[in-house]
Amino acid sequence: MQKKIVITGFGGQGVVLAGRIVGKAAAIRDGLESTLVQSYGPESRGGACSAQVTIADRQINYPYIQHPDILVAMSQAGYEKYKALLIPEGILIVDQDLVTPEAGAGGFSVPSTRFAEEMGLKMIANIIMVGFFTAITDAITLEAARQTVRESVPKGTEEKNLKAFEKGWAYGRSSLKARAKKAAGQIGAFA
């Protein structure tokens, strides 16, 4: 098993922290191998940035990702940069209020930034996205992700971040159920 994940967005969204949480959950809690490569644009806040995370059940020989299995886009610029690199059967996840994928691109969407604003702290959109990612991809286990979020966020914000994580995870699970119902032809389902 090997999963190549690119999380992209702009500086200040917590893209690198999201990648670090995913990689750390895999390596420390799930007992897998993981690598993280981060890149920033010329500006740290507002510029393009990305986190490349590889998770595997064997040694990882090359940490740079040319064709991700999973692309998480939290900005339109990030989506535009990486969309052509996603493998054909790959999983696309976008923040639906910030990214407009091409028609027919498929994938999953979550209003992570809007949810974060509704929860009163826009900076937790990345943690909502980590929860959604965990539910959709099964790349890391729920408990590993939850514990790593708790350990990785600033002291005093643990409970707020865990609520954000749970909101993203629950939204992801309901999206999967809706998609399964739609595939089964049940009326009223959407994804």
PDB file of C-alpha atoms in Angstrom, residues 112-190:
ATOM      1  CA  SER A 112     -14.536  23.720   5.228  1.00  0.00           C
ATOM      2  CA  THR A 113     -13.900  27.460   5.310  1.00  0.00           C
ATOM      3  CA  ARG A 114     -17.611  28.239   5.716  1.00  0.00           C
ATOM      4  CA  PHE A 115     -17.929  25.648   8.497  1.00  0.00           C
ATOM      5  CA  ALA A 116     -14.897  27.173  10.225  1.00  0.00           C
ATOM      6  CA  GLU A 117     -16.407  30.656   9.998  1.00  0.00           C
ATOM      7  CA  GLU A 118     -19.685  29.316  11.430  1.00  0.00           C
ATOM      8  CA  MET A 119     -17.692  27.826  14.309  1.00  0.00           C
ATOM      9  CA  GLY A 120     -16.177  31.248  14.924  1.00  0.00           C
ATOM     10  CA  LEU A 121     -12.566  30.558  13.911  1.00  0.00           C
ATOM     11  CA  LYS A 122     -11.631  30.627  10.225  1.00  0.00           C
ATOM     12  CA  MET A 123      -8.200  29.182  11.049  1.00  0.00           C
ATOM     13  CA  ILE A 124      -9.657  25.731  11.761  1.00  0.00           C
ATOM     14  CA  ALA A 125     -10.728  25.137   8.142  1.00  0.00           C
ATOM     15  CA  ASN A 126      -7.633  22.956   7.711  1.00  0.00           C
ATOM     16  CA  ILE A 127      -8.671  20.735  10.618  1.00  0.00           C
ATOM     17  CA  ILE A 128     -12.180  20.378   9.183  1.00  0.00           C
ATOM     18  CA  MET A 129     -10.476  19.338   5.951  1.00  0.00           C
ATOM     19  CA  VAL A 130      -8.337  16.767   7.808  1.00  0.00           C
ATOM     20  CA  GLY A 131     -11.523  15.276   9.284  1.00  0.00           C
ATOM     21  CA  PHE A 132     -13.185  15.154   5.877  1.00  0.00           C
ATOM     22  CA  PHE A 133     -10.036  13.653   4.333  1.00  0.00           C
ATOM     23  CA  THR A 134      -9.927  10.978   7.047  1.00  0.00           C
ATOM     24  CA  ALA A 135     -13.551   9.984   6.418  1.00  0.00           C
ATOM     25  CA  ILE A 136     -13.297   9.928   2.633  1.00  0.00           C
ATOM     26  CA  THR A 137      -9.930   8.292   2.039  1.00  0.00           C
ATOM     27  CA  ASP A 138      -9.301   5.886   4.923  1.00  0.00           C
ATOM     28  CA  ALA A 139      -5.601   6.728   4.405  1.00  0.00           C
ATOM     29  CA  ILE A 140      -5.272   7.113   8.171  1.00  0.00           C
ATOM     30  CA  THR A 141      -7.445   5.758  10.942  1.00  0.00           C
ATOM     31  CA  LEU A 142      -9.995   7.888  12.736  1.00  0.00           C
ATOM     32  CA  GLU A 143      -8.378   7.441  16.142  1.00  0.00           C
ATOM     33  CA  ALA A 144      -4.868   8.176  14.847  1.00  0.00           C
ATOM     34  CA  ALA A 145      -6.085  11.364  13.195  1.00  0.00           C
ATOM     35  CA  ARG A 146      -8.071  12.461  16.258  1.00  0.00           C
ATOM     36  CA  GLN A 147      -5.136  11.946  18.643  1.00  0.00           C
ATOM     37  CA  THR A 148      -2.686  13.642  16.297  1.00  0.00           C
ATOM     38  CA  VAL A 149      -4.952  16.671  15.937  1.00  0.00           C
ATOM     39  CA  ARG A 150      -5.124  16.929  19.732  1.00  0.00           C
ATOM     40  CA  GLU A 151      -1.308  16.813  20.012  1.00  0.00           C
ATOM     41  CA  SER A 152      -0.563  19.114  17.064  1.00  0.00           C
ATOM     42  CA  VAL A 153      -2.691  22.184  17.657  1.00  0.00           C
ATOM     43  CA  PRO A 154      -1.803  25.083  19.972  1.00  0.00           C
ATOM     44  CA  LYS A 155      -2.436  24.469  23.662  1.00  0.00           C
ATOM     45  CA  GLY A 156      -5.800  25.730  24.750  1.00  0.00           C
ATOM     46  CA  THR A 157      -7.404  25.140  21.334  1.00  0.00           C
ATOM     47  CA  GLU A 158      -7.599  21.356  21.486  1.00  0.00           C
ATOM     48  CA  GLU A 159     -11.357  21.076  22.081  1.00  0.00           C
ATOM     49  CA  LYS A 160     -12.252  23.598  19.373  1.00  0.00           C
ATOM     50  CA  ASN A 161      -9.986  21.818  16.891  1.00  0.00           C
ATOM     51  CA  LEU A 162     -11.383  18.411  17.818  1.00  0.00           C
ATOM     52  CA  LYS A 163     -14.913  19.726  17.225  1.00  0.00           C
ATOM     53  CA  ALA A 164     -13.745  20.979  13.829  1.00  0.00           C
ATOM     54  CA  PHE A 165     -12.197  17.608  13.062  1.00  0.00           C
ATOM     55  CA  GLU A 166     -15.407  15.776  14.050  1.00  0.00           C
ATOM     56  CA  LYS A 167     -17.511  18.135  11.904  1.00  0.00           C
ATOM     57  CA  GLY A 168     -15.356  17.428   8.859  1.00  0.00           C
ATOM     58  CA  TRP A 169     -15.357  13.689   9.531  1.00  0.00           C
ATOM     59  CA  ALA A 170     -19.145  13.542   9.981  1.00  0.00           C
ATOM     60  CA  TYR A 171     -19.672  15.538   6.785  1.00  0.00           C
ATOM     61  CA  GLY A 172     -17.369  13.138   4.946  1.00  0.00           C
ATOM     62  CA  ARG A 173     -19.190  10.064   6.208  1.00  0.00           C
ATOM     63  CA  SER A 174     -22.572  11.530   5.253  1.00  0.00           C
ATOM     64  CA  SER A 175     -21.196  12.385   1.795  1.00  0.00           C
ATOM     65  CA  LEU A 176     -20.094   8.769   1.335  1.00  0.00           C
ATOM     66  CA  LYS A 177     -23.518   7.473   2.458  1.00  0.00           C
ATOM     67  CA  ALA A 178     -25.327   9.858   0.109  1.00  0.00           C
ATOM     68  CA  ARG A 179     -23.118   8.790  -2.767  1.00  0.00           C
ATOM     69  CA  ALA A 180     -23.759   5.106  -2.016  1.00  0.00           C
ATOM     70  CA  LYS A 181     -27.531   5.711  -1.934  1.00  0.00           C
ATOM     71  CA  LYS A 182     -27.359   7.583  -5.207  1.00  0.00           C
ATOM     72  CA  ALA A 183     -25.377   4.743  -6.783  1.00  0.00           C
ATOM     73  CA  ALA A 184     -28.029   2.306  -5.531  1.00  0.00           C
ATOM     74  CA  GLY A 185     -30.715   4.420  -7.195  1.00  0.00           C
ATOM     75  CA  GLN A 186     -32.457   5.524  -4.028  1.00  0.00           C
ATOM     76  CA  ILE A 187     -34.460   8.685  -4.504  1.00  0.00           C
ATOM     77  CA  GLY A 188     -33.505  11.823  -2.635  1.00  0.00           C
ATOM     78  CA  ALA A 189     -29.818  11.036  -2.288  1.00  0.00           C
ATOM     79  CA  PHE A 190     -27.196  13.527  -3.273  1.00  0.00           C
TER      80      PHE A 190
END
